[in-house]
Amino acid sequence: QQQVKQSPQSLIVQKGGISIINCAYENTAFDYFPWYQQFPGKGPALLIAIRPDVSEKKEGRFTISFNKSAKQFSLHIMDSQPGDSATYFCAASMKTGANNLFFGTGTRLTVIP
Amino acid sequence: DAGITQSPRYKITETGRQVTLMCHQTWSHSYMFWYRQDLGHGLRLIYYSAAADITDKGEVPDGYVVSRSKTENFPLTLESATRSQTSVYFCASSESMPQETQYFGPGTRLLVL
């Protein structure tokens, strides 16, 4: 059973456009929500992360929006660039118990010039 | 500054053979992880280790064995490889807890014939 559901599976955006990737979870014990970026042939790398005490976190062109009541969070990439073309994974974990990361299934983003 | 390395990068083996994937990190991070990445499943945790000689199961541990006699090394062994274990395997580490940034290695692509 997938603990974190991610959509869409793939996304094509024009250069300069906004890319939006959505994730949803059920376990209310989750309290840490990172996004990882993976380029072909490489391992994932942390892009940005949020905790549920804030509704939004912005780092440059990347923003996480978090809706605690809906148990959803999303990644927005503003002014998308061809260099942003990669696979993006959302994830979630909890502090207590097995505080491992549970990953979404990934979104392959293609930004066309 | 090598960071986290994995070997081999590519491996072809046959059903029933034992295979060991190596992972080495130079940061002295406490936590180390093994994930497998499959289309449609994202990244799934196989095993993790909180410190030398401390290991625990993740989501998909069946058919795998790990050990951690030294902080810097975390080998993953497939005792009797099966075709369903064809995957890309990633090792990761984090400094002191799983909710901190996890740093991923470059991956090992394993094909079981």
PDB file of C-alpha atoms in Angstrom:
ATOM      1  CA  GLN A   1       0.000   0.000   0.000  1.00  0.00           C
ATOM      2  CA  GLN A   2       1.455   3.299  -1.099  1.00  0.00           C
ATOM      3  CA  GLN A   3       1.770   5.577   1.949  1.00  0.00           C
ATOM      4  CA  VAL A   4       2.251   8.671  -0.214  1.00  0.00           C
ATOM      5  CA  LYS A   5       0.325   9.085  -3.464  1.00  0.00           C
ATOM      6  CA  GLN A   6       1.885  11.290  -6.125  1.00  0.00           C
ATOM      7  CA  SER A   7       0.500  12.746  -9.335  1.00  0.00           C
ATOM      8  CA  PRO A   8       0.878  13.208 -12.199  1.00  0.00           C
ATOM      9  CA  GLN A   9       3.142  10.408 -13.342  1.00  0.00           C
ATOM     10  CA  SER A  10       4.577  12.651 -16.043  1.00  0.00           C
ATOM     11  CA  LEU A  11       4.392  16.328 -16.835  1.00  0.00           C
ATOM     12  CA  ILE A  12       5.407  18.408 -19.841  1.00  0.00           C
ATOM     13  CA  VAL A  13       5.753  22.157 -19.356  1.00  0.00           C
ATOM     14  CA  GLN A  14       6.917  24.930 -21.605  1.00  0.00           C
ATOM     15  CA  LYS A  15       9.982  26.914 -20.592  1.00  0.00           C
ATOM     16  CA  GLY A  16       8.923  29.739 -18.309  1.00  0.00           C
ATOM     17  CA  GLY A  17       5.761  27.969 -17.189  1.00  0.00           C
ATOM     18  CA  ILE A  18       4.761  26.689 -13.763  1.00  0.00           C
ATOM     19  CA  SER A  19       5.190  23.008 -12.941  1.00  0.00           C
ATOM     20  CA  ILE A  20       2.921  21.606 -10.235  1.00  0.00           C
ATOM     21  CA  ILE A  21       3.265  18.172  -8.672  1.00  0.00           C
ATOM     22  CA  ASN A  22       0.836  16.942  -6.043  1.00  0.00           C
ATOM     23  CA  CYS A  23       1.109  14.463  -3.200  1.00  0.00           C
ATOM     24  CA  ALA A  24      -1.367  13.123  -0.670  1.00  0.00           C
ATOM     25  CA  TYR A  25      -1.014  11.028   2.462  1.00  0.00           C
ATOM     26  CA  GLU A  26      -3.258   9.360   5.022  1.00  0.00           C
ATOM     27  CA  ASN A  27      -1.058   8.903   8.078  1.00  0.00           C
ATOM     28  CA  THR A  28      -1.518  11.962  10.300  1.00  0.00           C
ATOM     29  CA  ALA A  29       1.630  11.025  12.221  1.00  0.00           C
ATOM     30  CA  PHE A  30       3.776  12.185   9.302  1.00  0.00           C
ATOM     31  CA  ASP A  31       5.567  15.380  10.247  1.00  0.00           C
ATOM     32  CA  TYR A  32       8.299  15.827   7.680  1.00  0.00           C
ATOM     33  CA  PHE A  33       7.719  16.205   3.948  1.00  0.00           C
ATOM     34  CA  PRO A  34      10.772  16.450   1.665  1.00  0.00           C
ATOM     35  CA  TRP A  35      10.991  16.590  -2.088  1.00  0.00           C
ATOM     36  CA  TYR A  36      13.836  14.880  -3.899  1.00  0.00           C
ATOM     37  CA  GLN A  37      15.044  15.583  -7.440  1.00  0.00           C
ATOM     38  CA  GLN A  38      16.652  12.884  -9.558  1.00  0.00           C
ATOM     39  CA  PHE A  39      18.467  13.324 -12.862  1.00  0.00           C
ATOM     40  CA  PRO A  40      18.899  10.346 -15.193  1.00  0.00           C
ATOM     41  CA  GLY A  41      21.640   7.997 -14.049  1.00  0.00           C
ATOM     42  CA  LYS A  42      22.037   9.754 -10.699  1.00  0.00           C
ATOM     43  CA  GLY A  43      20.800   9.231  -7.179  1.00  0.00           C
ATOM     44  CA  PRO A  44      18.026  11.440  -5.781  1.00  0.00           C
ATOM     45  CA  ALA A  45      19.036  14.659  -4.060  1.00  0.00           C
ATOM     46  CA  LEU A  46      17.088  16.705  -1.526  1.00  0.00           C
ATOM     47  CA  LEU A  47      15.471  19.724  -3.147  1.00  0.00           C
ATOM     48  CA  ILE A  48      13.318  21.254  -0.423  1.00  0.00           C
ATOM     49  CA  ALA A  49      11.459  20.084   2.678  1.00  0.00           C
ATOM     50  CA  ILE A  50       8.637  21.287   4.917  1.00  0.00           C
ATOM     51  CA  ARG A  51       7.192  20.515   8.333  1.00  0.00           C
ATOM     52  CA  PRO A  52       3.445  20.867   9.023  1.00  0.00           C
ATOM     53  CA  ASP A  53       3.794  23.919  11.263  1.00  0.00           C
ATOM     54  CA  VAL A  54       3.972  26.116   8.141  1.00  0.00           C
ATOM     55  CA  SER A  55       1.741  26.170   5.078  1.00  0.00           C
ATOM     56  CA  GLU A  56       4.362  27.223   2.560  1.00  0.00           C
ATOM     57  CA  LYS A  57       8.109  27.155   2.085  1.00  0.00           C
ATOM     58  CA  LYS A  58       9.948  28.827  -0.738  1.00  0.00           C
ATOM     59  CA  GLU A  59      13.511  28.378  -1.928  1.00  0.00           C
ATOM     60  CA  GLY A  60      14.283  30.254  -5.105  1.00  0.00           C
ATOM     61  CA  ARG A  61      11.931  29.059  -7.842  1.00  0.00           C
ATOM     62  CA  PHE A  62      10.769  26.062  -5.791  1.00  0.00           C
ATOM     63  CA  THR A  63       7.834  26.277  -3.385  1.00  0.00           C
ATOM     64  CA  ILE A  64       6.152  23.646  -1.248  1.00  0.00           C
ATOM     65  CA  SER A  65       2.513  24.301  -0.383  1.00  0.00           C
ATOM     66  CA  PHE A  66       1.158  22.270   2.515  1.00  0.00           C
ATOM     67  CA  ASN A  67      -2.497  21.702   3.410  1.00  0.00           C
ATOM     68  CA  LYS A  68      -2.646  19.866   6.725  1.00  0.00           C
ATOM     69  CA  SER A  69      -6.432  19.486   6.846  1.00  0.00           C
ATOM     70  CA  ALA A  70      -6.547  17.986   3.354  1.00  0.00           C
ATOM     71  CA  LYS A  71      -3.398  15.919   3.982  1.00  0.00           C
ATOM     72  CA  GLN A  72      -1.918  17.162   0.747  1.00  0.00           C
ATOM     73  CA  PHE A  73       1.251  18.932  -0.267  1.00  0.00           C
ATOM     74  CA  SER A  74       2.552  20.100  -3.587  1.00  0.00           C
ATOM     75  CA  LEU A  75       5.702  21.306  -5.307  1.00  0.00           C
ATOM     76  CA  HIS A  76       5.518  24.366  -7.519  1.00  0.00           C
ATOM     77  CA  ILE A  77       8.379  25.178  -9.867  1.00  0.00           C
ATOM     78  CA  MET A  78       8.113  28.739 -11.107  1.00  0.00           C
ATOM     79  CA  ASP A  79       9.688  29.866 -14.379  1.00  0.00           C
ATOM     80  CA  SER A  80      10.465  26.245 -15.266  1.00  0.00           C
ATOM     81  CA  GLN A  81      13.718  25.720 -17.165  1.00  0.00           C
ATOM     82  CA  PRO A  82      14.957  22.859 -19.359  1.00  0.00           C
ATOM     83  CA  GLY A  83      17.542  22.159 -16.651  1.00  0.00           C
ATOM     84  CA  ASP A  84      14.664  21.323 -14.285  1.00  0.00           C
ATOM     85  CA  SER A  85      13.831  18.288 -16.417  1.00  0.00           C
ATOM     86  CA  ALA A  86      14.157  15.421 -13.952  1.00  0.00           C
ATOM     87  CA  THR A  87      12.100  13.019 -11.877  1.00  0.00           C
ATOM     88  CA  TYR A  88      10.680  14.459  -8.670  1.00  0.00           C
ATOM     89  CA  PHE A  89       9.745  12.398  -5.646  1.00  0.00           C
ATOM     90  CA  CYS A  90       7.726  13.551  -2.676  1.00  0.00           C
ATOM     91  CA  ALA A  91       8.210  11.741   0.602  1.00  0.00           C
ATOM     92  CA  ALA A  92       6.973  11.704   4.172  1.00  0.00           C
ATOM     93  CA  SER A  93       8.182  10.477   7.520  1.00  0.00           C
ATOM     94  CA  MET A  94       7.318  10.647  11.202  1.00  0.00           C
ATOM     95  CA  LYS A  95       9.550  11.299  14.225  1.00  0.00           C
ATOM     96  CA  THR A  96       8.285   8.431  16.332  1.00  0.00           C
ATOM     97  CA  GLY A  97       8.711   4.750  15.678  1.00  0.00           C
ATOM     98  CA  ALA A  98      10.237   3.793  12.370  1.00  0.00           C
ATOM     99  CA  ASN A  99      10.878   7.306  11.131  1.00  0.00           C
ATOM    100  CA  ASN A 100      11.881   6.229   7.668  1.00  0.00           C
ATOM    101  CA  LEU A 101      11.061   8.060   4.495  1.00  0.00           C
ATOM    102  CA  PHE A 102       8.087   6.823   2.479  1.00  0.00           C
ATOM    103  CA  PHE A 103       8.408   7.952  -1.127  1.00  0.00           C
ATOM    104  CA  GLY A 104       5.792   8.706  -3.734  1.00  0.00           C
ATOM    105  CA  THR A 105       5.999   6.989  -7.108  1.00  0.00           C
ATOM    106  CA  GLY A 106       7.687   9.927  -8.838  1.00  0.00           C
ATOM    107  CA  THR A 107       6.844  12.487 -11.513  1.00  0.00           C
ATOM    108  CA  ARG A 108       8.926  12.777 -14.654  1.00  0.00           C
ATOM    109  CA  LEU A 109       9.066  16.451 -15.583  1.00  0.00           C
ATOM    110  CA  THR A 110      10.061  17.568 -19.060  1.00  0.00           C
ATOM    111  CA  VAL A 111      10.513  21.272 -19.713  1.00  0.00           C
ATOM    112  CA  ILE A 112      10.528  22.050 -23.417  1.00  0.00           C
ATOM    113  CA  PRO A 113      12.388  25.105 -24.714  1.00  0.00           C
TER     114      PRO A 113
ATOM    115  CA  ASP B   1      35.848  14.006  -0.927  1.00  0.00           C
ATOM    116  CA  ALA B   2      34.167  10.889  -2.334  1.00  0.00           C
ATOM    117  CA  GLY B   3      30.932  11.126  -0.309  1.00  0.00           C
ATOM    118  CA  ILE B   4      28.920   7.990  -0.846  1.00  0.00           C
ATOM    119  CA  THR B   5      29.923   5.381  -3.393  1.00  0.00           C
ATOM    120  CA  GLN B   6      28.370   2.160  -4.600  1.00  0.00           C
ATOM    121  CA  SER B   7      29.885  -0.806  -6.369  1.00  0.00           C
ATOM    122  CA  PRO B   8      29.443  -2.342  -8.777  1.00  0.00           C
ATOM    123  CA  ARG B   9      27.502   0.208 -10.824  1.00  0.00           C
ATOM    124  CA  TYR B  10      26.115  -2.508 -13.101  1.00  0.00           C
ATOM    125  CA  LYS B  11      25.670  -6.193 -12.435  1.00  0.00           C
ATOM    126  CA  ILE B  12      24.184  -9.067 -14.395  1.00  0.00           C
ATOM    127  CA  THR B  13      23.614 -12.316 -12.548  1.00  0.00           C
ATOM    128  CA  GLU B  14      21.574 -15.463 -12.806  1.00  0.00           C
ATOM    129  CA  THR B  15      18.661 -16.697 -10.742  1.00  0.00           C
ATOM    130  CA  GLY B  16      19.805 -18.445  -7.589  1.00  0.00           C
ATOM    131  CA  ARG B  17      23.200 -16.805  -7.344  1.00  0.00           C
ATOM    132  CA  GLN B  18      24.337 -14.767  -4.358  1.00  0.00           C
ATOM    133  CA  VAL B  19      25.080 -11.142  -5.065  1.00  0.00           C
ATOM    134  CA  THR B  20      26.546  -8.485  -2.790  1.00  0.00           C
ATOM    135  CA  LEU B  21      26.180  -4.787  -3.444  1.00  0.00           C
ATOM    136  CA  MET B  22      28.626  -2.525  -1.673  1.00  0.00           C
ATOM    137  CA  CYS B  23      28.070   0.907  -0.182  1.00  0.00           C
ATOM    138  CA  HIS B  24      30.726   3.130   1.356  1.00  0.00           C
ATOM    139  CA  GLN B  25      30.407   6.614   2.839  1.00  0.00           C
ATOM    140  CA  THR B  26      33.212   8.919   3.947  1.00  0.00           C
ATOM    141  CA  TRP B  27      31.198  11.251   6.210  1.00  0.00           C
ATOM    142  CA  SER B  28      30.869   9.000   9.277  1.00  0.00           C
ATOM    143  CA  HIS B  29      27.096   9.376   9.070  1.00  0.00           C
ATOM    144  CA  SER B  30      25.239   7.305  11.653  1.00  0.00           C
ATOM    145  CA  TYR B  31      22.321   6.238   9.462  1.00  0.00           C
ATOM    146  CA  MET B  32      22.570   4.260   6.255  1.00  0.00           C
ATOM    147  CA  PHE B  33      19.808   2.976   4.026  1.00  0.00           C
ATOM    148  CA  TRP B  34      19.199   0.656   1.111  1.00  0.00           C
ATOM    149  CA  TYR B  35      16.390   1.425  -1.338  1.00  0.00           C
ATOM    150  CA  ARG B  36      15.237  -0.196  -4.521  1.00  0.00           C
ATOM    151  CA  GLN B  37      13.752   1.854  -7.320  1.00  0.00           C
ATOM    152  CA  ASP B  38      11.197   0.365  -9.668  1.00  0.00           C
ATOM    153  CA  LEU B  39       8.867   1.994 -12.177  1.00  0.00           C
ATOM    154  CA  GLY B  40       5.477   2.569 -10.631  1.00  0.00           C
ATOM    155  CA  HIS B  41       6.784   2.090  -7.083  1.00  0.00           C
ATOM    156  CA  GLY B  42       9.201   4.915  -6.580  1.00  0.00           C
ATOM    157  CA  LEU B  43      11.819   4.241  -3.946  1.00  0.00           C
ATOM    158  CA  ARG B  44      11.152   1.564  -1.360  1.00  0.00           C
ATOM    159  CA  LEU B  45      13.237   0.997   1.734  1.00  0.00           C
ATOM    160  CA  ILE B  46      14.795  -2.449   2.028  1.00  0.00           C
ATOM    161  CA  TYR B  47      16.879  -2.140   5.202  1.00  0.00           C
ATOM    162  CA  TYR B  48      18.390   0.604   7.269  1.00  0.00           C
ATOM    163  CA  SER B  49      21.011   0.930   9.962  1.00  0.00           C
ATOM    164  CA  ALA B  50      21.155   3.446  12.791  1.00  0.00           C
ATOM    165  CA  ALA B  51      24.767   2.659  13.686  1.00  0.00           C
ATOM    166  CA  ALA B  52      27.382  -0.070  13.387  1.00  0.00           C
ATOM    167  CA  ASP B  53      25.896  -3.449  14.333  1.00  0.00           C
ATOM    168  CA  ILE B  54      22.336  -2.027  14.407  1.00  0.00           C
ATOM    169  CA  THR B  55      20.119  -2.864  11.446  1.00  0.00           C
ATOM    170  CA  ASP B  56      16.372  -3.045  10.891  1.00  0.00           C
ATOM    171  CA  LYS B  57      13.923  -4.004   8.187  1.00  0.00           C
ATOM    172  CA  GLY B  58      12.227  -1.567   5.879  1.00  0.00           C
ATOM    173  CA  GLU B  59       9.208  -2.049   3.628  1.00  0.00           C
ATOM    174  CA  VAL B  60      10.568  -4.789   1.363  1.00  0.00           C
ATOM    175  CA  PRO B  61      13.253  -6.806   3.231  1.00  0.00           C
ATOM    176  CA  ASP B  62      12.436 -10.330   2.008  1.00  0.00           C
ATOM    177  CA  GLY B  63      15.289 -11.969   0.106  1.00  0.00           C
ATOM    178  CA  TYR B  64      17.891  -9.476   1.322  1.00  0.00           C
ATOM    179  CA  VAL B  65      20.482  -9.511   4.095  1.00  0.00           C
ATOM    180  CA  VAL B  66      22.546  -6.610   5.423  1.00  0.00           C
ATOM    181  CA  SER B  67      25.392  -6.142   7.835  1.00  0.00           C
ATOM    182  CA  ARG B  68      27.201  -3.151   9.249  1.00  0.00           C
ATOM    183  CA  SER B  69      30.404  -4.037  11.039  1.00  0.00           C
ATOM    184  CA  LYS B  70      31.944  -0.612  10.283  1.00  0.00           C
ATOM    185  CA  THR B  71      30.215   2.766  10.297  1.00  0.00           C
ATOM    186  CA  GLU B  72      31.314   3.557   6.753  1.00  0.00           C
ATOM    187  CA  ASN B  73      30.213   0.339   5.036  1.00  0.00           C
ATOM    188  CA  PHE B  74      26.753  -1.119   4.539  1.00  0.00           C
ATOM    189  CA  PRO B  75      26.727  -4.096   2.136  1.00  0.00           C
ATOM    190  CA  LEU B  76      23.479  -5.547   0.811  1.00  0.00           C
ATOM    191  CA  THR B  77      23.378  -9.254  -0.064  1.00  0.00           C
ATOM    192  CA  LEU B  78      20.832 -11.040  -2.188  1.00  0.00           C
ATOM    193  CA  GLU B  79      21.226 -14.563  -0.873  1.00  0.00           C
ATOM    194  CA  SER B  80      19.568 -16.288  -3.853  1.00  0.00           C
ATOM    195  CA  ALA B  81      18.725 -13.778  -6.549  1.00  0.00           C
ATOM    196  CA  THR B  82      15.314 -13.866  -8.215  1.00  0.00           C
ATOM    197  CA  ARG B  83      14.094 -12.093 -11.347  1.00  0.00           C
ATOM    198  CA  SER B  84      11.827  -9.908  -9.227  1.00  0.00           C
ATOM    199  CA  GLN B  85      14.973  -8.438  -7.665  1.00  0.00           C
ATOM    200  CA  THR B  86      15.954  -6.869 -10.983  1.00  0.00           C
ATOM    201  CA  SER B  87      16.017  -3.210 -10.040  1.00  0.00           C
ATOM    202  CA  VAL B  88      18.127  -0.156  -9.416  1.00  0.00           C
ATOM    203  CA  TYR B  89      19.499  -0.150  -5.884  1.00  0.00           C
ATOM    204  CA  PHE B  90      20.397   3.032  -4.049  1.00  0.00           C
ATOM    205  CA  CYS B  91      22.355   3.397  -0.878  1.00  0.00           C
ATOM    206  CA  ALA B  92      21.889   6.549   1.208  1.00  0.00           C
ATOM    207  CA  SER B  93      23.152   8.012   4.453  1.00  0.00           C
ATOM    208  CA  SER B  94      22.075  10.707   6.881  1.00  0.00           C
ATOM    209  CA  GLU B  95      24.040  12.326   9.645  1.00  0.00           C
ATOM    210  CA  SER B  96      22.057  11.489  12.752  1.00  0.00           C
ATOM    211  CA  MET B  97      18.424  10.646  11.918  1.00  0.00           C
ATOM    212  CA  PRO B  98      16.356   9.609   8.887  1.00  0.00           C
ATOM    213  CA  GLN B  99      14.469  12.917   8.847  1.00  0.00           C
ATOM    214  CA  GLU B 100      17.646  14.781   8.095  1.00  0.00           C
ATOM    215  CA  THR B 101      18.835  15.092   4.536  1.00  0.00           C
ATOM    216  CA  GLN B 102      19.538  11.700   3.040  1.00  0.00           C
ATOM    217  CA  TYR B 103      22.477  11.644   0.660  1.00  0.00           C
ATOM    218  CA  PHE B 104      22.165   9.080  -2.078  1.00  0.00           C
ATOM    219  CA  GLY B 105      24.822   7.165  -3.924  1.00  0.00           C
ATOM    220  CA  PRO B 106      24.824   6.839  -7.723  1.00  0.00           C
ATOM    221  CA  GLY B 107      22.996   3.511  -7.707  1.00  0.00           C
ATOM    222  CA  THR B 108      23.641  -0.056  -8.820  1.00  0.00           C
ATOM    223  CA  ARG B 109      21.659  -1.373 -11.759  1.00  0.00           C
ATOM    224  CA  LEU B 110      21.073  -5.103 -11.224  1.00  0.00           C
ATOM    225  CA  LEU B 111      19.706  -7.486 -13.817  1.00  0.00           C
ATOM    226  CA  VAL B 112      18.775 -11.015 -12.744  1.00  0.00           C
ATOM    227  CA  LEU B 113      18.383 -13.411 -15.656  1.00  0.00           C
TER     228      LEU B 113
END
